[in-house]
Structure formats: C-alpha cells, structure tokens
Amino acid sequence: MSAIHVIITLPFLLAICIPLFKKVWPGIHMGWFMLPLPIALFAYLINLIPVVMGGGVFHYSLPWIPSLGVEFTVLLDGLSLLFGLLISGIGSLVVLYSVFYLDKQKENLARFYVYLMLFIGAMLGLVLSDNLMVLYGFWELTSISSFLLIAFWNKRERSRYGALKSLTITVCGGLAMFAGFVLLYIMTGTFSIKELIADFSAISGHDLFIPAMLLVLLGAFTKSAQFPFHIWLPDAMEAPTPVSAYLHSATMVKAGIYLVARLSPLFAGSSIWLWAVSGIGLLTLAYGSYRAIKQTDLKALLAFSTISQLGLIMSLFGIGSAAAFYVGTSQYEFFTIATAAAIFHLINHAVFKGALFMVVGIVDHGTGTRDIRKLGGLMAVMPVTFTIALLGSFSMAGIPPFGGFLSKEMFFTAMLNIREMSFASMDTWGALFPVVAWVASVFTFAYSLLVVFRTFGGKSQFHQLEKEPHEAPLGLLISPLVLASLVVVIGFFPNLLSHSLIEPAMAAVYPFGLQPNESFVVHIEMWHGFTTELFMTIGVAVIGIAIFFLHRRFAWVNEPMELNVSLNSLYDHSLKGLDSGASWFTRNYMTGSIRHYLIYIFLFLTAALGLNLFLAGDITLKMDDFAPISFYEAVIITALVLSAIAVPFVNSRLMAIILTGMSGYMVTLFFVIFRAPDLALTQMIVETVSVALFLLCFYHLPNLKKEVVKRKIKLWNIGIAVSVGVVMTLVSLSVSGSRKFDSISHFFIENSYKLAGGKNVVNVILVDFRGFDTLLEVVVLGIASFGIYALIKMRGEENALNSQ
Amino acid sequence: MELYMSITIGVLFTIGVYLLLSKSLLRIILGTSFLTHGVHLLLLTMSKLKTGAPPLLGEEAQSYTDPLPQALILTSIVISFGVTSFLLVLAYKSYQKLGTDDMEKLREDTE
C-alpha cells in the first residue's frame, strides 16, 4: 500500500462519507466538503513533478488475485502524471463551479457528488494502473459513473436516452478491449503493461497480434468518441454542464487517447496501427468539425468540437508512432514531434474546452437558453464571460498568441512531415493528410468564431429570452477565469509545460527511444519564421472568416446532407431492428402449442440420433446370434402391433382404452416368454390398475371426438412419428447386434445367494445390490399419491382464491 | 427374434409419438403408455433374448437370462405407473376446471 494507492482510494472513501455529511450539516452545500480532496490530490501530484522530470518512475504492487496474475499495481510516470494533474486540477475547478451552478434546494446534491467522486476515483485509477485487468475495472467504472451522471436529471426522457446510448457504446467497446487484453495475456502471460512493453518482441510476430490490437483500438475509439462511435457524445450533453465540462471534454473522453498513448510502445511498429489511429483520427477531425458548424445548440456545437479535437490528438499519436520505424536514425526525432504536439494539444484542449463549457453553462444560467439563434449581443451585459469565451475560442481556433495556435502549428508540421515517410504507402497517400487537416482547421476556425460572435456579438434580442440576461456571480466565474488565464499563460510561456510535463510524458510513450541520462528536448517557439505552416494558418484564418460571414446565407446547403448521412438513425434503427427481430423470432417459435414443442423435440431427437448412427457407421445388422422366433411369439407380436396400430383409428374412448390395455397385456406375455416372471407379475397388476384408472377417469371426460385435423398437419405428425419409430428400430438393432463388452450380470448370479442369501436374483438386485433405486422409486410413488390427493382436495381452497 | 422385437419397438414408438402429437388429452396420455412399453421392450431386447432360464437360482440351470435389465424395468414400471396415474388425475381436474380436453384450446393466447 503506497501513497499512490491511497490517492486512488480517497475519492471512493469520500463518496462513502457523503450521506454522513448530508445528515450532520444539511445546511451547507455539499460541494464544499468535496473541494479539498481534488485540490489536495493536485498539490500532491504537483510535488511529484521534479522526481518524474528526473526520470523517476513510481511502481508499487499490491497483491489482489495473485493466482490469476491480477495485481493492483500502480505506475506513475510522465504520462500518468500528466493525466493525473488534468483530472485533479480540472476536477477541483469543476467542483468549485458546480457549487455555484447547482442549486442546494432543487437538486439532489448528495447523489451528484457521490457519482462525481466515483468518477474521479475511477479515472485516477485508470491512468495510474499498470495491470490491464485493474485498468479495465476502472475503465468500466468510468463508463458507469458517466452513465449515472448523464442521467442525473432522470425525469427527462432525453437524459435517459443519452445515458443509455453512451453506456451501450462505451461498454461494447470496453468489452472488445477486455478481449484484446486477454489476447495480450495469452501471448505473454502477464497483465502488467510494463512487462508487456519489455517483452514486446514476443508479441510483434504473433498470430494474435493484429486481433489484439484491433480489439484494444475498438475500446479506445468508442471511449474517445472517434468516428463512427462518436454518436454518444452529443447526446451525453443532457448531463449537467459541470459534468459535460469535466467528463465529456477534459477527462473521460481522453481515456481512449491515454490508452493509445500508453500501449503505443507495444503496437507502434505496425503499419496497421499507424493507419488506423491516424486515419480514423483525421476522419473524426474532419467530420466533427464539419458537423459542429451546423449545430444551433451551443453544447452540441462544443460536443462536435470535442469530437473533432479528440480526432486531432488521436491522429497525432498515430503519426508519432511512426517514429518506431526510425529508431536509431536521425529521422527519429522528426516524428516524435507529432507526439509532442499531441500531448501539448491534449493539455490545451482540456483547458480551453473546460472553460468554454463553463461559459456555456453561465450563458444558460443567465439567459435560460443555449440556442445560438436566440442569443446575441451579450457582450455588453456579460463582459467577463465574453472575455473568457473569446480567449477559449481563439485558442481553439488556433489564433496567436494562445496555446491553440502553437499546437496547431505543431500539428501542421507533423502532417507535413508525414510526406517524408517511405513505408505503409504513406509516400502515395500521405499527401492527403495535410489537406484534410487544413480543411478541418478551416471549419474549426469558423465554428470557433460562431461560438463567440453568435452568442456575444451581433444585435441583442433580449426580448426572446426567458430571463433578463445578467453577469454571473463571482463564484461561477472563478473556475473559467482560472482556465482562461491558463490559456494565456500556456500561450506565452509554452516551455513551462514542455520541460515539466511534455518531455516526461514523451519518455513514457517512447521507452526505447532514449539512451540513459538523455531526455527529449521539446522547445515550443512562438515565432519560427515564414514557414509553410504559417501560410497554412493564414489561409485557415481567411477562409474561416469567409465561412463565418457566409454561414447564415448558406445554411440551407447543409440541411439535406445532414438528413441523409445520419449515424444516429442507423444506431436507433439497428437497435429497434434487433429488438423487433428478437421478439419476432421468439413469437414465431414459442407458439404456446404443446404440439409444436414436441415436434422440435422429436425432430431434434431424430436428427441427432439418426445422424450419429449414420456418421459413426454403427448400424451393424449382425443377426447371427439372434434368437429364433417361434409360432406363439409371432402371434403375440402380431397382436401387439395390430392393437397398437388400431388405437389412433378408433373414435370411441372405451375402445382406445381397451386396445391400450390389450397391448399392455401383450407386453406381459413377452415378459413371460423372455423369462422374466417378476416383470410379468408386476406388469399385469399395473396394467389392470391402469386400465381401471383410465376407465374411472374418462368416465368424466367427454366422448372422444373424431380428430378433425388438416391434412398437412396429419402428414407432419405421421412423418415425425414414423421417423422416430425408424430411428428407434435402428438403435435397437444396432445395440442388440453388437456388444462391446460382456454383461456384469454373472456377478449377480454368482453372488446372489452367497452374499445376500436370496435365490430370486431380480429381487436381490432390487432390495440388496441396488436397494437405493428401490428406495427412491418408493418415494416417487409416495409423491405421486400425495400429488393426486392434493389435486383432488385442492378445489375448496381454489374457490376461496377465486372469491377473493 | 431381436429383429422382430426391434420392429415392434419401432411401431410402439411410432404410435406413441403420433398420439402425443394429437390434440386430445386422452390420446396424449395413451401415447405415453405406448412409449413406456416401447422403452421397456427396448431395455429387454438390448440384453439378448432367451439366453437361459429365468434368473431364479432354484432352477439350477446352465445359464440364466440377464437379471439386471429386469430389475431396471421393474423399477421403471412402477415409476411410470405413478406418473401415469398422476397425469390421469391431472387431466380429470383440468377438464373439470377448464371444460375442455383439447390441447390447442388450452394454448395461452399469444396474440
């Protein structure tokens, strides 16, 4: 149990205490009790930065299920530390924001903070786990706590829909990832990420390498809302705004990116990984930014913007993995720039997107709507909020001097570098990458402008609003102000981050890239001369501004496209289809008719037995040692067969019963012929009693009607009955024709008198050698008689039930 | 002999299954007793027919027929008798309560 184990468990412990706080101090906003914890975690992690900068890695193990190789191992290196800081830092700000955002009286705050603490703990556990199984456990816990938070206002139908959708998609991906982890375990025999990476040469040539990689990627893509699994994220915007800001922009959606970065040393040598991660990332980037322009709801716009930015980061990690092909050459560092850009943008995005969501929350609070068609001209009434929005959006658009500008330059550099690659068909297709990236950046620029100027600029139309707009209270503004100032600080002093966070994180992504005592040098400069990237950015700005001004005029261009290409309707329809397909299937075979069920049973019996007999070639018709047949036997057989065959044809119940009884007596005669005196006796008595019972009972039943059955049904019945009969005949023949080994009966015959003192061997077997059977057979008879008694006596009580 | 017995068993099974598939409850119960007979004869046939005296040691014969299947069949006869009698009473009660012995009419309304 190390300090890192403790910091993972602390949020869970605090979550347990929340009902206590509620009881003891009901008057105080629950958020104040929560606030110290993420701040303390943040401070603790900040303290670790110098150690990690010096190349230190914390690695502690705690046995959990040692027999299965599952240990609660924590690993804290540059990458985990970066995510830990984001989680605890933005977590503190979000808790503070939610104290002022959520109403103490109207909302069930205890529930909200339990979920939120659960989420913080799960997320910390996710990024700090070294064991894949533990990581998976925390991964699913983030899905579940996110599900609970999205449906926080569970009285609303849209919230429940969004929560269910996000849970379905992320859990399906999570399960695929779980399968991928199991495959990794099969290949290496360990769940530890550290040991996996050390042993990666054992994996790279393995047959299961590509399936494991694709399954893990499926998990990462669903969690990080990559195309086409992004559809849950816009619907998750039904959550309270602090949740959207925290989970669906800064932390949880980056879990997939964390996984890609964490496992990139394992898979980076594969060109499929490079193409999948960077290709899907770029596709998501372009699609998300294109769709974002069309949204009218601010939160939906930011959701699509998150999707596209996540795609950007993902594609950068994909290109960064190309460095694995150049280990040891001078081009190595050339491609590591992409990873540096990815990590830098990851931080940037968490900061500005958190601020923007909080701004939207403030606007929603202050005006009562998030629809940009109704908003406008808020600049004058909400100056502080406007400033924050301006900083966030400009950083998002990539306008200097903010952090987003720098990461965009680095992004373009990485995209241009990809043309230098000479493998995985990158030299032919690589030219597409910068083009797509540039187009997506244009859209990004345009929607960033939309966020600010549609909301805060333009004419004011306050009469359309539900409330008189006003500036938010100070408490609500603190968190976005902190984030906005971070945007500026990162913009002006990017190298503060590069040494403390980015370089250690890169060391975690490229564990083999460094000689001992060497570290990556990332130097981010604001001005790097008149390069291609700069001209690309100027182009982005010019075209972006043009799109912004033409946006309203050309709105109709977008509409039909959106209707046709809707992944949501595909998702909804396939779920509905699955549902109705399953119920159609069940309705059609679970008919409620006993005849149908019997048909299934008999068909299966015939098929299974017949096929087996046929395939095994066991139908041996050896009749050599068959006993001869005598005249009397022939007569009995004929009588039995005739009486049996006659039963289905008679229409009087008495006749049917007598014929059945007759065949029973014929069976008795067989027992006589085949030297079974006890059987003959029992069969005779039982048959007599049965016939008497039949007669007694059916005296009360209606007369047997002639069965009016359709010809088709009758033919079916005959077919099935005959096939069962034929199969049973074949079974009987092949069993009696061949015997694999001798009977054990000579033991009974030899020892019946010696050991048990009886001369009737059958009776000795029944009560001595195998007396247990007889005991239970007696029990069966007893139960049957009790059952009959109960059935007959039941009437009175049933009437009492009916009368109730 | 075994060949003819096998054919007889086949016939008993055919009739039993055919009766089970019919609509009236009476026929279904009759069908079960045909199936029972078929199974008992099958058990007996499987252990070679007529290979010696009845398994009574007082006979002092050279060889006896196999006593084990006989013990099994005896157990089975009693059990199937118990089940059949219970079924009969059940049929009687269900006819009293529901007024029909048509299995298709006893179907749960699925529509």
JSON list of C-alpha atoms in Angstrom, two decimals, chain A residues 149-267:
[
{"chain": "A", "resi": 149, "resn": "LEU", "atom": "CA", "xyz": [-24.06, 11.49, -14.29]},
{"chain": "A", "resi": 150, "resn": "ILE", "atom": "CA", "xyz": [-25.58, 11.88, -17.76]},
{"chain": "A", "resi": 151, "resn": "ALA", "atom": "CA", "xyz": [-28.90, 10.65, -16.42]},
{"chain": "A", "resi": 152, "resn": "PHE", "atom": "CA", "xyz": [-28.63, 12.85, -13.34]},
{"chain": "A", "resi": 153, "resn": "TRP", "atom": "CA", "xyz": [-31.90, 14.53, -14.26]},
{"chain": "A", "resi": 154, "resn": "ASN", "atom": "CA", "xyz": [-33.51, 11.16, -14.73]},
{"chain": "A", "resi": 155, "resn": "LYS", "atom": "CA", "xyz": [-37.01, 12.54, -15.04]},
{"chain": "A", "resi": 156, "resn": "ARG", "atom": "CA", "xyz": [-36.15, 13.75, -18.54]},
{"chain": "A", "resi": 157, "resn": "GLU", "atom": "CA", "xyz": [-36.56, 11.33, -21.38]},
{"chain": "A", "resi": 158, "resn": "ARG", "atom": "CA", "xyz": [-33.61, 12.76, -23.35]},
{"chain": "A", "resi": 159, "resn": "SER", "atom": "CA", "xyz": [-31.27, 12.29, -20.40]},
{"chain": "A", "resi": 160, "resn": "ARG", "atom": "CA", "xyz": [-32.16, 8.65, -20.05]},
{"chain": "A", "resi": 161, "resn": "TYR", "atom": "CA", "xyz": [-31.77, 8.13, -23.80]},
{"chain": "A", "resi": 162, "resn": "GLY", "atom": "CA", "xyz": [-28.36, 9.79, -23.83]},
{"chain": "A", "resi": 163, "resn": "ALA", "atom": "CA", "xyz": [-27.16, 7.86, -20.79]},
{"chain": "A", "resi": 164, "resn": "LEU", "atom": "CA", "xyz": [-28.26, 4.54, -22.21]},
{"chain": "A", "resi": 165, "resn": "LYS", "atom": "CA", "xyz": [-26.70, 5.27, -25.55]},
{"chain": "A", "resi": 166, "resn": "SER", "atom": "CA", "xyz": [-23.35, 6.26, -24.10]},
{"chain": "A", "resi": 167, "resn": "LEU", "atom": "CA", "xyz": [-23.34, 3.23, -21.83]},
{"chain": "A", "resi": 168, "resn": "THR", "atom": "CA", "xyz": [-24.20, 0.85, -24.67]},
{"chain": "A", "resi": 169, "resn": "ILE", "atom": "CA", "xyz": [-21.48, 2.15, -26.95]},
{"chain": "A", "resi": 170, "resn": "THR", "atom": "CA", "xyz": [-18.71, 2.55, -24.41]},
{"chain": "A", "resi": 171, "resn": "VAL", "atom": "CA", "xyz": [-19.39, -0.78, -22.72]},
{"chain": "A", "resi": 172, "resn": "CYS", "atom": "CA", "xyz": [-19.42, -2.62, -26.06]},
{"chain": "A", "resi": 173, "resn": "GLY", "atom": "CA", "xyz": [-16.05, -1.06, -26.81]},
{"chain": "A", "resi": 174, "resn": "GLY", "atom": "CA", "xyz": [-14.88, -1.83, -23.30]},
{"chain": "A", "resi": 175, "resn": "LEU", "atom": "CA", "xyz": [-15.73, -5.49, -23.73]},
{"chain": "A", "resi": 176, "resn": "ALA", "atom": "CA", "xyz": [-13.82, -5.61, -27.01]},
{"chain": "A", "resi": 177, "resn": "MET", "atom": "CA", "xyz": [-10.88, -4.05, -25.22]},
{"chain": "A", "resi": 178, "resn": "PHE", "atom": "CA", "xyz": [-11.18, -6.65, -22.47]},
{"chain": "A", "resi": 179, "resn": "ALA", "atom": "CA", "xyz": [-10.93, -9.38, -25.12]},
{"chain": "A", "resi": 180, "resn": "GLY", "atom": "CA", "xyz": [-7.86, -7.63, -26.51]},
{"chain": "A", "resi": 181, "resn": "PHE", "atom": "CA", "xyz": [-6.27, -7.60, -23.05]},
{"chain": "A", "resi": 182, "resn": "VAL", "atom": "CA", "xyz": [-6.95, -11.30, -22.65]},
{"chain": "A", "resi": 183, "resn": "LEU", "atom": "CA", "xyz": [-5.27, -11.95, -26.00]},
{"chain": "A", "resi": 184, "resn": "LEU", "atom": "CA", "xyz": [-2.26, -9.97, -24.82]},
{"chain": "A", "resi": 185, "resn": "TYR", "atom": "CA", "xyz": [-2.19, -12.14, -21.71]},
{"chain": "A", "resi": 186, "resn": "ILE", "atom": "CA", "xyz": [-2.33, -15.30, -23.82]},
{"chain": "A", "resi": 187, "resn": "MET", "atom": "CA", "xyz": [0.64, -14.09, -25.85]},
{"chain": "A", "resi": 188, "resn": "THR", "atom": "CA", "xyz": [2.84, -13.05, -22.96]},
{"chain": "A", "resi": 189, "resn": "GLY", "atom": "CA", "xyz": [1.46, -14.47, -19.72]},
{"chain": "A", "resi": 190, "resn": "THR", "atom": "CA", "xyz": [1.36, -11.12, -17.97]},
{"chain": "A", "resi": 191, "resn": "PHE", "atom": "CA", "xyz": [-1.15, -8.35, -17.43]},
{"chain": "A", "resi": 192, "resn": "SER", "atom": "CA", "xyz": [1.45, -5.81, -16.46]},
{"chain": "A", "resi": 193, "resn": "ILE", "atom": "CA", "xyz": [1.85, -3.05, -19.05]},
{"chain": "A", "resi": 194, "resn": "LYS", "atom": "CA", "xyz": [5.44, -2.54, -18.02]},
{"chain": "A", "resi": 195, "resn": "GLU", "atom": "CA", "xyz": [6.33, -6.18, -18.52]},
{"chain": "A", "resi": 196, "resn": "LEU", "atom": "CA", "xyz": [4.34, -6.31, -21.76]},
{"chain": "A", "resi": 197, "resn": "ILE", "atom": "CA", "xyz": [6.34, -3.45, -23.20]},
{"chain": "A", "resi": 198, "resn": "ALA", "atom": "CA", "xyz": [9.60, -5.00, -22.05]},
{"chain": "A", "resi": 199, "resn": "ASP", "atom": "CA", "xyz": [8.53, -8.25, -23.74]},
{"chain": "A", "resi": 200, "resn": "PHE", "atom": "CA", "xyz": [7.10, -6.74, -26.89]},
{"chain": "A", "resi": 201, "resn": "SER", "atom": "CA", "xyz": [9.30, -8.72, -29.26]},
{"chain": "A", "resi": 202, "resn": "ALA", "atom": "CA", "xyz": [7.35, -11.84, -28.20]},
{"chain": "A", "resi": 203, "resn": "ILE", "atom": "CA", "xyz": [4.14, -10.20, -29.34]},
{"chain": "A", "resi": 204, "resn": "SER", "atom": "CA", "xyz": [5.01, -8.49, -32.59]},
{"chain": "A", "resi": 205, "resn": "GLY", "atom": "CA", "xyz": [5.24, -11.62, -34.71]},
{"chain": "A", "resi": 206, "resn": "HIS", "atom": "CA", "xyz": [2.40, -13.49, -33.03]},
{"chain": "A", "resi": 207, "resn": "ASP", "atom": "CA", "xyz": [-0.78, -14.55, -34.84]},
{"chain": "A", "resi": 208, "resn": "LEU", "atom": "CA", "xyz": [-2.92, -12.84, -32.21]},
{"chain": "A", "resi": 209, "resn": "PHE", "atom": "CA", "xyz": [-1.06, -9.55, -32.52]},
{"chain": "A", "resi": 210, "resn": "ILE", "atom": "CA", "xyz": [-3.40, -7.91, -35.01]},
{"chain": "A", "resi": 211, "resn": "PRO", "atom": "CA", "xyz": [-6.68, -9.13, -33.43]},
{"chain": "A", "resi": 212, "resn": "ALA", "atom": "CA", "xyz": [-5.48, -7.92, -30.03]},
{"chain": "A", "resi": 213, "resn": "MET", "atom": "CA", "xyz": [-4.50, -4.57, -31.48]},
{"chain": "A", "resi": 214, "resn": "LEU", "atom": "CA", "xyz": [-7.82, -4.04, -33.27]},
{"chain": "A", "resi": 215, "resn": "LEU", "atom": "CA", "xyz": [-9.85, -5.03, -30.21]},
{"chain": "A", "resi": 216, "resn": "VAL", "atom": "CA", "xyz": [-7.93, -2.67, -27.96]},
{"chain": "A", "resi": 217, "resn": "LEU", "atom": "CA", "xyz": [-8.36, 0.09, -30.53]},
{"chain": "A", "resi": 218, "resn": "LEU", "atom": "CA", "xyz": [-12.11, -0.54, -30.60]},
{"chain": "A", "resi": 219, "resn": "GLY", "atom": "CA", "xyz": [-12.20, 0.16, -26.88]},
{"chain": "A", "resi": 220, "resn": "ALA", "atom": "CA", "xyz": [-10.13, 3.31, -27.25]},
{"chain": "A", "resi": 221, "resn": "PHE", "atom": "CA", "xyz": [-12.19, 4.61, -30.20]},
{"chain": "A", "resi": 222, "resn": "THR", "atom": "CA", "xyz": [-15.56, 4.10, -28.51]},
{"chain": "A", "resi": 223, "resn": "LYS", "atom": "CA", "xyz": [-14.42, 5.78, -25.31]},
{"chain": "A", "resi": 224, "resn": "SER", "atom": "CA", "xyz": [-12.81, 8.70, -27.09]},
{"chain": "A", "resi": 225, "resn": "ALA", "atom": "CA", "xyz": [-15.78, 9.20, -29.41]},
{"chain": "A", "resi": 226, "resn": "GLN", "atom": "CA", "xyz": [-13.96, 8.51, -32.67]},
{"chain": "A", "resi": 227, "resn": "PHE", "atom": "CA", "xyz": [-15.84, 8.10, -35.93]},
{"chain": "A", "resi": 228, "resn": "PRO", "atom": "CA", "xyz": [-18.27, 6.27, -36.18]},
{"chain": "A", "resi": 229, "resn": "PHE", "atom": "CA", "xyz": [-18.65, 5.72, -32.43]},
{"chain": "A", "resi": 230, "resn": "HIS", "atom": "CA", "xyz": [-18.86, 9.45, -31.72]},
{"chain": "A", "resi": 231, "resn": "ILE", "atom": "CA", "xyz": [-22.67, 9.46, -31.71]},
{"chain": "A", "resi": 232, "resn": "TRP", "atom": "CA", "xyz": [-22.99, 9.06, -27.97]},
{"chain": "A", "resi": 233, "resn": "LEU", "atom": "CA", "xyz": [-21.15, 12.25, -27.14]},
{"chain": "A", "resi": 234, "resn": "PRO", "atom": "CA", "xyz": [-23.63, 14.86, -28.46]},
{"chain": "A", "resi": 235, "resn": "ASP", "atom": "CA", "xyz": [-26.44, 13.02, -26.65]},
{"chain": "A", "resi": 236, "resn": "ALA", "atom": "CA", "xyz": [-24.41, 12.99, -23.45]},
{"chain": "A", "resi": 237, "resn": "MET", "atom": "CA", "xyz": [-24.85, 16.77, -23.40]},
{"chain": "A", "resi": 238, "resn": "GLU", "atom": "CA", "xyz": [-28.06, 16.24, -21.47]},
{"chain": "A", "resi": 239, "resn": "ALA", "atom": "CA", "xyz": [-25.87, 15.98, -18.41]},
{"chain": "A", "resi": 240, "resn": "PRO", "atom": "CA", "xyz": [-25.49, 18.97, -16.08]},
{"chain": "A", "resi": 241, "resn": "THR", "atom": "CA", "xyz": [-22.95, 21.40, -17.56]},
{"chain": "A", "resi": 242, "resn": "PRO", "atom": "CA", "xyz": [-20.19, 20.78, -14.95]},
{"chain": "A", "resi": 243, "resn": "VAL", "atom": "CA", "xyz": [-20.36, 17.13, -15.93]},
{"chain": "A", "resi": 244, "resn": "SER", "atom": "CA", "xyz": [-20.12, 17.95, -19.63]},
{"chain": "A", "resi": 245, "resn": "ALA", "atom": "CA", "xyz": [-17.18, 20.20, -18.94]},
{"chain": "A", "resi": 246, "resn": "TYR", "atom": "CA", "xyz": [-15.37, 17.62, -16.87]},
{"chain": "A", "resi": 247, "resn": "LEU", "atom": "CA", "xyz": [-16.23, 14.21, -18.28]},
{"chain": "A", "resi": 248, "resn": "HIS", "atom": "CA", "xyz": [-17.09, 14.94, -21.85]},
{"chain": "A", "resi": 249, "resn": "SER", "atom": "CA", "xyz": [-14.39, 17.36, -22.72]},
{"chain": "A", "resi": 250, "resn": "ALA", "atom": "CA", "xyz": [-11.45, 17.19, -20.35]},
{"chain": "A", "resi": 251, "resn": "THR", "atom": "CA", "xyz": [-11.09, 13.75, -18.83]},
{"chain": "A", "resi": 252, "resn": "MET", "atom": "CA", "xyz": [-13.15, 10.68, -19.66]},
{"chain": "A", "resi": 253, "resn": "VAL", "atom": "CA", "xyz": [-13.11, 11.10, -23.42]},
{"chain": "A", "resi": 254, "resn": "LYS", "atom": "CA", "xyz": [-9.34, 11.26, -23.18]},
{"chain": "A", "resi": 255, "resn": "ALA", "atom": "CA", "xyz": [-9.21, 7.82, -21.60]},
{"chain": "A", "resi": 256, "resn": "GLY", "atom": "CA", "xyz": [-9.10, 6.27, -25.08]},
{"chain": "A", "resi": 257, "resn": "ILE", "atom": "CA", "xyz": [-6.31, 8.63, -26.05]},
{"chain": "A", "resi": 258, "resn": "TYR", "atom": "CA", "xyz": [-4.48, 7.69, -22.86]},
{"chain": "A", "resi": 259, "resn": "LEU", "atom": "CA", "xyz": [-4.81, 4.02, -23.78]},
{"chain": "A", "resi": 260, "resn": "VAL", "atom": "CA", "xyz": [-3.48, 4.62, -27.29]},
{"chain": "A", "resi": 261, "resn": "ALA", "atom": "CA", "xyz": [-0.54, 6.56, -25.91]},
{"chain": "A", "resi": 262, "resn": "ARG", "atom": "CA", "xyz": [0.11, 4.03, -23.16]},
{"chain": "A", "resi": 263, "resn": "LEU", "atom": "CA", "xyz": [0.08, 0.99, -25.45]},
{"chain": "A", "resi": 264, "resn": "SER", "atom": "CA", "xyz": [1.75, 2.73, -28.34]},
{"chain": "A", "resi": 265, "resn": "PRO", "atom": "CA", "xyz": [5.21, 1.28, -27.47]},
{"chain": "A", "resi": 266, "resn": "LEU", "atom": "CA", "xyz": [3.62, -2.14, -27.84]},
{"chain": "A", "resi": 267, "resn": "PHE", "atom": "CA", "xyz": [1.91, -1.66, -31.18]}
]
